[in-house]
């Protein structure tokens, strides 16, 4: 008898799948290809080999399917269109074997360790291979903690009610520990699917899963003493998280700082260790990396981004949507490929951390984290850099997840201000964003009360200071909001805000090093006072340049008050949607 949608529940989907496996085995048909070791050889048939020996592949979609994703937490939330896609997936699976890959997220034996099992359509061995290279080995004979059914083919996917022209592609089941992905061969769907389950796993183990990179280094303080810095760098895809979480000072980059800023970091920053690039488990006394590799945006990466460039140019690198130059070598210039009529801005590469030259063999911190950096890019009222002095205010920055749209997120809304709670909204499930924010704030409060506070900074590394803008009226749920919108222009085939200035990568790195070693001087924020500190002196940055990083250089006091009021007002709307239940002290922390 054929399977019907009426038979499908969240639990029965897995049961029907396992019954298919048993029936195939009984008939002598191979149901799954269990952790095959020839995936790379299979994938070469449709890959591109670059001159250095590395390989690359193209995907049919070059960004995540966030708008096409739904989370279904319980049976009563399961709708007919969910069942329709689940049925199509089972029908597709019935006629072919699946590649089964077992791998772990979280280092072996750590509280963050989670066994993942990928079932991938056999036509896409490169995706299975690339994901496996990112993760830790796992025993295929053990029961997995999370499963993913990955079918990149279009399955006559049903539309999502209330979303014109938007089809359902991804369904996550947080309380049943599996996800279904269809209609996209973008590797980010596999990676983020499992990491979504891992974020919940970390919370259930007493920590919180954060969309952040992790690194360690030692700095020489201004008084000559040493300080070990364990730094998390938060940010949404495309905001500069990898750029700064993987930034390295060495013989290639130090001359830049000597020549441009008159600062020699060669004996100020040392013992550098890259720990993780993307999602970390933040626990009370330690941070845990999720993956043993990195899947990093490589568009326009140059030699000054040493760790990414070294690993990206390695023959071990596994590329996605990545160009080649006139000589057939890997190219990160972003001038050849295009996507939906615009130049590609989301080339990606699976990197081996050891190929960065700065991996010490562990993805976990060696000491309690003591520095948090939030990348919240904006165009109108933002400084280049701020120090957050108030814990509730810092929690509000995290809860907001304010950022700007990037092609790596979606081809819609590029450059526009958006709120993505915890910079992690699409990947948070099972428990709300507020629970994660409250737990992280509790960790920060405990450290502060013990006399060992975590330093918190907000940077505007991919935004602008003083960009041109216009006021617009938005209507959200029947309420009107006056919001500033940057004016954009096309430059070199890419959409960019007009006017203003933005800090170079090296300027922001200079600030981050000088600030953790105690060399920066501050003044209270004009409106937020001592909660937020504004840098007034950064050794190496001229006062003229520092003034260019101050939005009050471009706007009057009255104008700045209007801009910040608009930000705070709009942020509350999105907190109500994305972070319900947030503590009042955090919710109102930015009011002035």
mmCIF file with all atom_site columns, C-alpha atoms in Angstrom, residues 355-520:
data_model
loop_
_atom_site.group_PDB
_atom_site.id
_atom_site.type_symbol
_atom_site.label_atom_id
_atom_site.label_alt_id
_atom_site.label_comp_id
_atom_site.label_asym_id
_atom_site.label_entity_id
_atom_site.label_seq_id
_atom_site.pdbx_PDB_ins_code
_atom_site.Cartn_x
_atom_site.Cartn_y
_atom_site.Cartn_z
_atom_site.occupancy
_atom_site.B_iso_or_equiv
_atom_site.pdbx_formal_charge
_atom_site.auth_seq_id
_atom_site.auth_comp_id
_atom_site.auth_asym_id
_atom_site.auth_atom_id
_atom_site.pdbx_PDB_model_num
ATOM 1   C CA . UNK A 1 355 ? 46.795 24.789 7.257  1.00 0.00 ? 355 UNK A CA 1
ATOM 2   C CA . UNK A 1 356 ? 46.350 28.240 8.818  1.00 0.00 ? 356 UNK A CA 1
ATOM 3   C CA . UNK A 1 357 ? 49.671 27.720 10.572 1.00 0.00 ? 357 UNK A CA 1
ATOM 4   C CA . UNK A 1 358 ? 48.147 28.808 13.892 1.00 0.00 ? 358 UNK A CA 1
ATOM 5   C CA . UNK A 1 359 ? 46.269 25.789 15.183 1.00 0.00 ? 359 UNK A CA 1
ATOM 6   C CA . UNK A 1 360 ? 47.535 24.134 18.355 1.00 0.00 ? 360 UNK A CA 1
ATOM 7   C CA . UNK A 1 361 ? 45.521 20.943 17.932 1.00 0.00 ? 361 UNK A CA 1
ATOM 8   C CA . UNK A 1 362 ? 42.561 21.905 20.150 1.00 0.00 ? 362 UNK A CA 1
ATOM 9   C CA . UNK A 1 363 ? 39.393 23.795 19.237 1.00 0.00 ? 363 UNK A CA 1
ATOM 10  C CA . UNK A 1 364 ? 38.637 24.481 22.916 1.00 0.00 ? 364 UNK A CA 1
ATOM 11  C CA . UNK A 1 365 ? 39.857 27.413 24.993 1.00 0.00 ? 365 UNK A CA 1
ATOM 12  C CA . UNK A 1 366 ? 42.692 26.844 27.437 1.00 0.00 ? 366 UNK A CA 1
ATOM 13  C CA . UNK A 1 367 ? 41.297 29.440 29.869 1.00 0.00 ? 367 UNK A CA 1
ATOM 14  C CA . UNK A 1 368 ? 37.956 31.067 30.672 1.00 0.00 ? 368 UNK A CA 1
ATOM 15  C CA . UNK A 1 369 ? 36.896 33.503 27.912 1.00 0.00 ? 369 UNK A CA 1
ATOM 16  C CA . UNK A 1 370 ? 37.637 37.113 28.837 1.00 0.00 ? 370 UNK A CA 1
ATOM 17  C CA . UNK A 1 371 ? 36.783 39.159 25.717 1.00 0.00 ? 371 UNK A CA 1
ATOM 18  C CA . UNK A 1 372 ? 33.598 39.403 23.664 1.00 0.00 ? 372 UNK A CA 1
ATOM 19  C CA . UNK A 1 373 ? 33.381 41.285 20.358 1.00 0.00 ? 373 UNK A CA 1
ATOM 20  C CA . UNK A 1 374 ? 29.985 41.968 18.768 1.00 0.00 ? 374 UNK A CA 1
ATOM 21  C CA . UNK A 1 375 ? 29.984 42.939 15.086 1.00 0.00 ? 375 UNK A CA 1
ATOM 22  C CA . UNK A 1 376 ? 26.900 45.152 14.650 1.00 0.00 ? 376 UNK A CA 1
ATOM 23  C CA . UNK A 1 377 ? 27.414 47.020 11.391 1.00 0.00 ? 377 UNK A CA 1
ATOM 24  C CA . UNK A 1 378 ? 25.323 50.091 10.643 1.00 0.00 ? 378 UNK A CA 1
ATOM 25  C CA . UNK A 1 379 ? 25.462 53.129 8.389  1.00 0.00 ? 379 UNK A CA 1
ATOM 26  C CA . UNK A 1 380 ? 24.166 56.192 10.206 1.00 0.00 ? 380 UNK A CA 1
ATOM 27  C CA . UNK A 1 381 ? 24.536 56.470 13.990 1.00 0.00 ? 381 UNK A CA 1
ATOM 28  C CA . UNK A 1 382 ? 27.299 53.958 14.698 1.00 0.00 ? 382 UNK A CA 1
ATOM 29  C CA . UNK A 1 383 ? 30.831 54.625 15.866 1.00 0.00 ? 383 UNK A CA 1
ATOM 30  C CA . UNK A 1 384 ? 33.603 52.470 14.434 1.00 0.00 ? 384 UNK A CA 1
ATOM 31  C CA . UNK A 1 385 ? 34.275 50.952 17.878 1.00 0.00 ? 385 UNK A CA 1
ATOM 32  C CA . UNK A 1 386 ? 32.761 51.055 21.359 1.00 0.00 ? 386 UNK A CA 1
ATOM 33  C CA . UNK A 1 387 ? 33.430 49.487 24.726 1.00 0.00 ? 387 UNK A CA 1
ATOM 34  C CA . UNK A 1 388 ? 30.281 48.198 26.446 1.00 0.00 ? 388 UNK A CA 1
ATOM 35  C CA . UNK A 1 389 ? 30.568 48.836 30.173 1.00 0.00 ? 389 UNK A CA 1
ATOM 36  C CA . UNK A 1 390 ? 27.117 47.654 31.274 1.00 0.00 ? 390 UNK A CA 1
ATOM 37  C CA . UNK A 1 391 ? 26.264 43.938 31.314 1.00 0.00 ? 391 UNK A CA 1
ATOM 38  C CA . UNK A 1 392 ? 22.565 44.434 30.556 1.00 0.00 ? 392 UNK A CA 1
ATOM 39  C CA . UNK A 1 393 ? 23.471 46.724 27.668 1.00 0.00 ? 393 UNK A CA 1
ATOM 40  C CA . UNK A 1 394 ? 25.872 44.081 26.332 1.00 0.00 ? 394 UNK A CA 1
ATOM 41  C CA . UNK A 1 395 ? 23.120 41.482 26.607 1.00 0.00 ? 395 UNK A CA 1
ATOM 42  C CA . UNK A 1 396 ? 20.807 43.825 24.673 1.00 0.00 ? 396 UNK A CA 1
ATOM 43  C CA . UNK A 1 397 ? 23.364 44.153 21.858 1.00 0.00 ? 397 UNK A CA 1
ATOM 44  C CA . UNK A 1 398 ? 23.481 40.370 21.661 1.00 0.00 ? 398 UNK A CA 1
ATOM 45  C CA . UNK A 1 399 ? 19.707 39.974 21.890 1.00 0.00 ? 399 UNK A CA 1
ATOM 46  C CA . UNK A 1 400 ? 19.212 42.509 19.080 1.00 0.00 ? 400 UNK A CA 1
ATOM 47  C CA . UNK A 1 401 ? 21.723 40.950 16.684 1.00 0.00 ? 401 UNK A CA 1
ATOM 48  C CA . UNK A 1 402 ? 21.560 44.164 14.634 1.00 0.00 ? 402 UNK A CA 1
ATOM 49  C CA . UNK A 1 403 ? 23.416 43.852 11.336 1.00 0.00 ? 403 UNK A CA 1
ATOM 50  C CA . UNK A 1 404 ? 23.118 44.551 7.613  1.00 0.00 ? 404 UNK A CA 1
ATOM 51  C CA . UNK A 1 405 ? 22.040 42.126 4.926  1.00 0.00 ? 405 UNK A CA 1
ATOM 52  C CA . UNK A 1 406 ? 24.749 40.299 2.961  1.00 0.00 ? 406 UNK A CA 1
ATOM 53  C CA . UNK A 1 407 ? 24.495 38.093 -0.161 1.00 0.00 ? 407 UNK A CA 1
ATOM 54  C CA . UNK A 1 408 ? 25.682 35.128 1.918  1.00 0.00 ? 408 UNK A CA 1
ATOM 55  C CA . UNK A 1 409 ? 22.440 35.353 3.888  1.00 0.00 ? 409 UNK A CA 1
ATOM 56  C CA . UNK A 1 410 ? 20.020 35.937 1.026  1.00 0.00 ? 410 UNK A CA 1
ATOM 57  C CA . UNK A 1 411 ? 19.861 37.656 -2.348 1.00 0.00 ? 411 UNK A CA 1
ATOM 58  C CA . UNK A 1 412 ? 17.043 39.775 -0.901 1.00 0.00 ? 412 UNK A CA 1
ATOM 59  C CA . UNK A 1 413 ? 17.697 42.723 1.439  1.00 0.00 ? 413 UNK A CA 1
ATOM 60  C CA . UNK A 1 414 ? 21.398 43.116 0.700  1.00 0.00 ? 414 UNK A CA 1
ATOM 61  C CA . UNK A 1 415 ? 22.772 46.164 2.501  1.00 0.00 ? 415 UNK A CA 1
ATOM 62  C CA . UNK A 1 416 ? 19.624 46.850 4.490  1.00 0.00 ? 416 UNK A CA 1
ATOM 63  C CA . UNK A 1 417 ? 19.511 47.029 8.285  1.00 0.00 ? 417 UNK A CA 1
ATOM 64  C CA . UNK A 1 418 ? 18.154 43.849 9.808  1.00 0.00 ? 418 UNK A CA 1
ATOM 65  C CA . UNK A 1 419 ? 17.739 42.318 13.237 1.00 0.00 ? 419 UNK A CA 1
ATOM 66  C CA . UNK A 1 420 ? 18.729 38.712 13.749 1.00 0.00 ? 420 UNK A CA 1
ATOM 67  C CA . UNK A 1 421 ? 18.612 37.939 17.464 1.00 0.00 ? 421 UNK A CA 1
ATOM 68  C CA . UNK A 1 422 ? 21.967 36.723 18.818 1.00 0.00 ? 422 UNK A CA 1
ATOM 69  C CA . UNK A 1 423 ? 23.208 36.852 15.202 1.00 0.00 ? 423 UNK A CA 1
ATOM 70  C CA . UNK A 1 424 ? 21.832 33.337 15.323 1.00 0.00 ? 424 UNK A CA 1
ATOM 71  C CA . UNK A 1 425 ? 18.089 33.581 14.706 1.00 0.00 ? 425 UNK A CA 1
ATOM 72  C CA . UNK A 1 426 ? 17.805 31.014 11.888 1.00 0.00 ? 426 UNK A CA 1
ATOM 73  C CA . UNK A 1 427 ? 19.725 28.422 13.915 1.00 0.00 ? 427 UNK A CA 1
ATOM 74  C CA . UNK A 1 428 ? 18.157 28.801 17.365 1.00 0.00 ? 428 UNK A CA 1
ATOM 75  C CA . UNK A 1 429 ? 15.437 26.278 18.145 1.00 0.00 ? 429 UNK A CA 1
ATOM 76  C CA . UNK A 1 430 ? 14.121 24.173 20.983 1.00 0.00 ? 430 UNK A CA 1
ATOM 77  C CA . UNK A 1 431 ? 14.588 26.978 23.512 1.00 0.00 ? 431 UNK A CA 1
ATOM 78  C CA . UNK A 1 432 ? 14.132 30.671 22.793 1.00 0.00 ? 432 UNK A CA 1
ATOM 79  C CA . UNK A 1 433 ? 16.786 33.298 22.200 1.00 0.00 ? 433 UNK A CA 1
ATOM 80  C CA . UNK A 1 434 ? 15.946 34.886 25.564 1.00 0.00 ? 434 UNK A CA 1
ATOM 81  C CA . UNK A 1 435 ? 17.022 31.747 27.426 1.00 0.00 ? 435 UNK A CA 1
ATOM 82  C CA . UNK A 1 436 ? 20.418 31.826 25.736 1.00 0.00 ? 436 UNK A CA 1
ATOM 83  C CA . UNK A 1 437 ? 20.811 35.560 26.409 1.00 0.00 ? 437 UNK A CA 1
ATOM 84  C CA . UNK A 1 438 ? 19.871 35.158 30.081 1.00 0.00 ? 438 UNK A CA 1
ATOM 85  C CA . UNK A 1 439 ? 22.351 32.327 30.562 1.00 0.00 ? 439 UNK A CA 1
ATOM 86  C CA . UNK A 1 440 ? 25.184 34.249 28.944 1.00 0.00 ? 440 UNK A CA 1
ATOM 87  C CA . UNK A 1 441 ? 24.365 37.315 31.037 1.00 0.00 ? 441 UNK A CA 1
ATOM 88  C CA . UNK A 1 442 ? 24.442 35.129 34.154 1.00 0.00 ? 442 UNK A CA 1
ATOM 89  C CA . UNK A 1 443 ? 27.919 33.931 33.187 1.00 0.00 ? 443 UNK A CA 1
ATOM 90  C CA . UNK A 1 444 ? 29.025 37.554 32.742 1.00 0.00 ? 444 UNK A CA 1
ATOM 91  C CA . UNK A 1 445 ? 27.516 38.650 36.065 1.00 0.00 ? 445 UNK A CA 1
ATOM 92  C CA . UNK A 1 446 ? 29.188 35.803 37.919 1.00 0.00 ? 446 UNK A CA 1
ATOM 93  C CA . UNK A 1 447 ? 32.566 36.730 36.447 1.00 0.00 ? 447 UNK A CA 1
ATOM 94  C CA . UNK A 1 448 ? 32.067 40.411 37.248 1.00 0.00 ? 448 UNK A CA 1
ATOM 95  C CA . UNK A 1 449 ? 31.057 39.639 40.847 1.00 0.00 ? 449 UNK A CA 1
ATOM 96  C CA . UNK A 1 450 ? 34.185 37.507 41.208 1.00 0.00 ? 450 UNK A CA 1
ATOM 97  C CA . UNK A 1 451 ? 36.350 40.456 40.152 1.00 0.00 ? 451 UNK A CA 1
ATOM 98  C CA . UNK A 1 452 ? 37.260 38.968 36.775 1.00 0.00 ? 452 UNK A CA 1
ATOM 99  C CA . UNK A 1 453 ? 34.895 40.702 34.322 1.00 0.00 ? 453 UNK A CA 1
ATOM 100 C CA . UNK A 1 454 ? 34.616 39.837 30.653 1.00 0.00 ? 454 UNK A CA 1
ATOM 101 C CA . UNK A 1 455 ? 35.449 42.824 28.443 1.00 0.00 ? 455 UNK A CA 1
ATOM 102 C CA . UNK A 1 456 ? 32.837 43.581 25.773 1.00 0.00 ? 456 UNK A CA 1
ATOM 103 C CA . UNK A 1 457 ? 33.302 45.558 22.551 1.00 0.00 ? 457 UNK A CA 1
ATOM 104 C CA . UNK A 1 458 ? 31.050 46.493 19.642 1.00 0.00 ? 458 UNK A CA 1
ATOM 105 C CA . UNK A 1 459 ? 32.631 47.075 16.240 1.00 0.00 ? 459 UNK A CA 1
ATOM 106 C CA . UNK A 1 460 ? 31.301 48.384 12.935 1.00 0.00 ? 460 UNK A CA 1
ATOM 107 C CA . UNK A 1 461 ? 33.792 46.634 10.707 1.00 0.00 ? 461 UNK A CA 1
ATOM 108 C CA . UNK A 1 462 ? 31.579 46.136 7.619  1.00 0.00 ? 462 UNK A CA 1
ATOM 109 C CA . UNK A 1 463 ? 29.332 49.162 8.100  1.00 0.00 ? 463 UNK A CA 1
ATOM 110 C CA . UNK A 1 464 ? 29.863 52.871 7.503  1.00 0.00 ? 464 UNK A CA 1
ATOM 111 C CA . UNK A 1 465 ? 30.214 55.912 9.699  1.00 0.00 ? 465 UNK A CA 1
ATOM 112 C CA . UNK A 1 466 ? 28.258 58.887 8.403  1.00 0.00 ? 466 UNK A CA 1
ATOM 113 C CA . UNK A 1 467 ? 26.749 57.360 5.259  1.00 0.00 ? 467 UNK A CA 1
ATOM 114 C CA . UNK A 1 468 ? 24.121 59.339 3.375  1.00 0.00 ? 468 UNK A CA 1
ATOM 115 C CA . UNK A 1 469 ? 20.567 58.398 4.305  1.00 0.00 ? 469 UNK A CA 1
ATOM 116 C CA . UNK A 1 470 ? 16.893 59.248 3.948  1.00 0.00 ? 470 UNK A CA 1
ATOM 117 C CA . UNK A 1 471 ? 14.009 58.880 6.396  1.00 0.00 ? 471 UNK A CA 1
ATOM 118 C CA . UNK A 1 472 ? 11.350 56.315 5.515  1.00 0.00 ? 472 UNK A CA 1
ATOM 119 C CA . UNK A 1 473 ? 8.194  55.096 7.211  1.00 0.00 ? 473 UNK A CA 1
ATOM 120 C CA . UNK A 1 474 ? 7.788  51.380 7.890  1.00 0.00 ? 474 UNK A CA 1
ATOM 121 C CA . UNK A 1 475 ? 4.513  49.804 8.940  1.00 0.00 ? 475 UNK A CA 1
ATOM 122 C CA . UNK A 1 476 ? 4.934  46.698 11.063 1.00 0.00 ? 476 UNK A CA 1
ATOM 123 C CA . UNK A 1 477 ? 1.872  44.969 12.502 1.00 0.00 ? 477 UNK A CA 1
ATOM 124 C CA . UNK A 1 478 ? -0.126 48.144 12.040 1.00 0.00 ? 478 UNK A CA 1
ATOM 125 C CA . UNK A 1 479 ? 2.371  50.432 13.775 1.00 0.00 ? 479 UNK A CA 1
ATOM 126 C CA . UNK A 1 480 ? 4.423  53.030 11.917 1.00 0.00 ? 480 UNK A CA 1
ATOM 127 C CA . UNK A 1 481 ? 8.160  53.424 12.500 1.00 0.00 ? 481 UNK A CA 1
ATOM 128 C CA . UNK A 1 482 ? 10.307 56.249 11.171 1.00 0.00 ? 482 UNK A CA 1
ATOM 129 C CA . UNK A 1 483 ? 13.625 54.703 10.120 1.00 0.00 ? 483 UNK A CA 1
ATOM 130 C CA . UNK A 1 484 ? 16.765 56.000 8.418  1.00 0.00 ? 484 UNK A CA 1
ATOM 131 C CA . UNK A 1 485 ? 17.788 54.121 5.294  1.00 0.00 ? 485 UNK A CA 1
ATOM 132 C CA . UNK A 1 486 ? 21.181 54.429 3.703  1.00 0.00 ? 486 UNK A CA 1
ATOM 133 C CA . UNK A 1 487 ? 21.359 55.614 0.104  1.00 0.00 ? 487 UNK A CA 1
ATOM 134 C CA . UNK A 1 488 ? 23.062 52.998 -2.090 1.00 0.00 ? 488 UNK A CA 1
ATOM 135 C CA . UNK A 1 489 ? 24.987 53.090 -5.317 1.00 0.00 ? 489 UNK A CA 1
ATOM 136 C CA . UNK A 1 490 ? 26.516 50.386 -7.492 1.00 0.00 ? 490 UNK A CA 1
ATOM 137 C CA . UNK A 1 491 ? 30.307 50.188 -7.464 1.00 0.00 ? 491 UNK A CA 1
ATOM 138 C CA . UNK A 1 492 ? 32.208 47.542 -9.398 1.00 0.00 ? 492 UNK A CA 1
ATOM 139 C CA . UNK A 1 493 ? 29.018 45.526 -9.793 1.00 0.00 ? 493 UNK A CA 1
ATOM 140 C CA . UNK A 1 494 ? 28.204 45.551 -6.075 1.00 0.00 ? 494 UNK A CA 1
ATOM 141 C CA . UNK A 1 495 ? 25.692 47.516 -3.998 1.00 0.00 ? 495 UNK A CA 1
ATOM 142 C CA . UNK A 1 496 ? 27.382 49.885 -1.523 1.00 0.00 ? 496 UNK A CA 1
ATOM 143 C CA . UNK A 1 497 ? 26.230 52.767 0.699  1.00 0.00 ? 497 UNK A CA 1
ATOM 144 C CA . UNK A 1 498 ? 27.056 56.286 -0.473 1.00 0.00 ? 498 UNK A CA 1
ATOM 145 C CA . UNK A 1 499 ? 29.189 58.628 1.597  1.00 0.00 ? 499 UNK A CA 1
ATOM 146 C CA . UNK A 1 500 ? 30.858 58.183 4.958  1.00 0.00 ? 500 UNK A CA 1
ATOM 147 C CA . UNK A 1 501 ? 33.883 56.097 5.828  1.00 0.00 ? 501 UNK A CA 1
ATOM 148 C CA . UNK A 1 502 ? 34.557 52.639 7.187  1.00 0.00 ? 502 UNK A CA 1
ATOM 149 C CA . UNK A 1 503 ? 37.473 51.293 9.207  1.00 0.00 ? 503 UNK A CA 1
ATOM 150 C CA . UNK A 1 504 ? 39.964 49.125 7.363  1.00 0.00 ? 504 UNK A CA 1
ATOM 151 C CA . UNK A 1 505 ? 40.509 45.614 8.671  1.00 0.00 ? 505 UNK A CA 1
ATOM 152 C CA . UNK A 1 506 ? 43.890 46.676 10.032 1.00 0.00 ? 506 UNK A CA 1
ATOM 153 C CA . UNK A 1 507 ? 42.426 49.696 11.828 1.00 0.00 ? 507 UNK A CA 1
ATOM 154 C CA . UNK A 1 508 ? 39.912 47.522 13.649 1.00 0.00 ? 508 UNK A CA 1
ATOM 155 C CA . UNK A 1 509 ? 42.566 44.955 14.525 1.00 0.00 ? 509 UNK A CA 1
ATOM 156 C CA . UNK A 1 510 ? 44.775 47.755 15.822 1.00 0.00 ? 510 UNK A CA 1
ATOM 157 C CA . UNK A 1 511 ? 41.922 48.911 18.066 1.00 0.00 ? 511 UNK A CA 1
ATOM 158 C CA . UNK A 1 512 ? 41.220 45.386 19.358 1.00 0.00 ? 512 UNK A CA 1
ATOM 159 C CA . UNK A 1 513 ? 44.836 44.816 20.341 1.00 0.00 ? 513 UNK A CA 1
ATOM 160 C CA . UNK A 1 514 ? 45.321 48.237 21.887 1.00 0.00 ? 514 UNK A CA 1
ATOM 161 C CA . UNK A 1 515 ? 42.083 47.957 23.839 1.00 0.00 ? 515 UNK A CA 1
ATOM 162 C CA . UNK A 1 516 ? 42.765 44.548 25.408 1.00 0.00 ? 516 UNK A CA 1
ATOM 163 C CA . UNK A 1 517 ? 46.246 45.675 26.470 1.00 0.00 ? 517 UNK A CA 1
ATOM 164 C CA . UNK A 1 518 ? 44.848 48.749 28.212 1.00 0.00 ? 518 UNK A CA 1
ATOM 165 C CA . UNK A 1 519 ? 46.211 51.393 25.840 1.00 0.00 ? 519 UNK A CA 1
ATOM 166 C CA . UNK A 1 520 ? 42.918 53.044 24.809 1.00 0.00 ? 520 UNK A CA 1
#
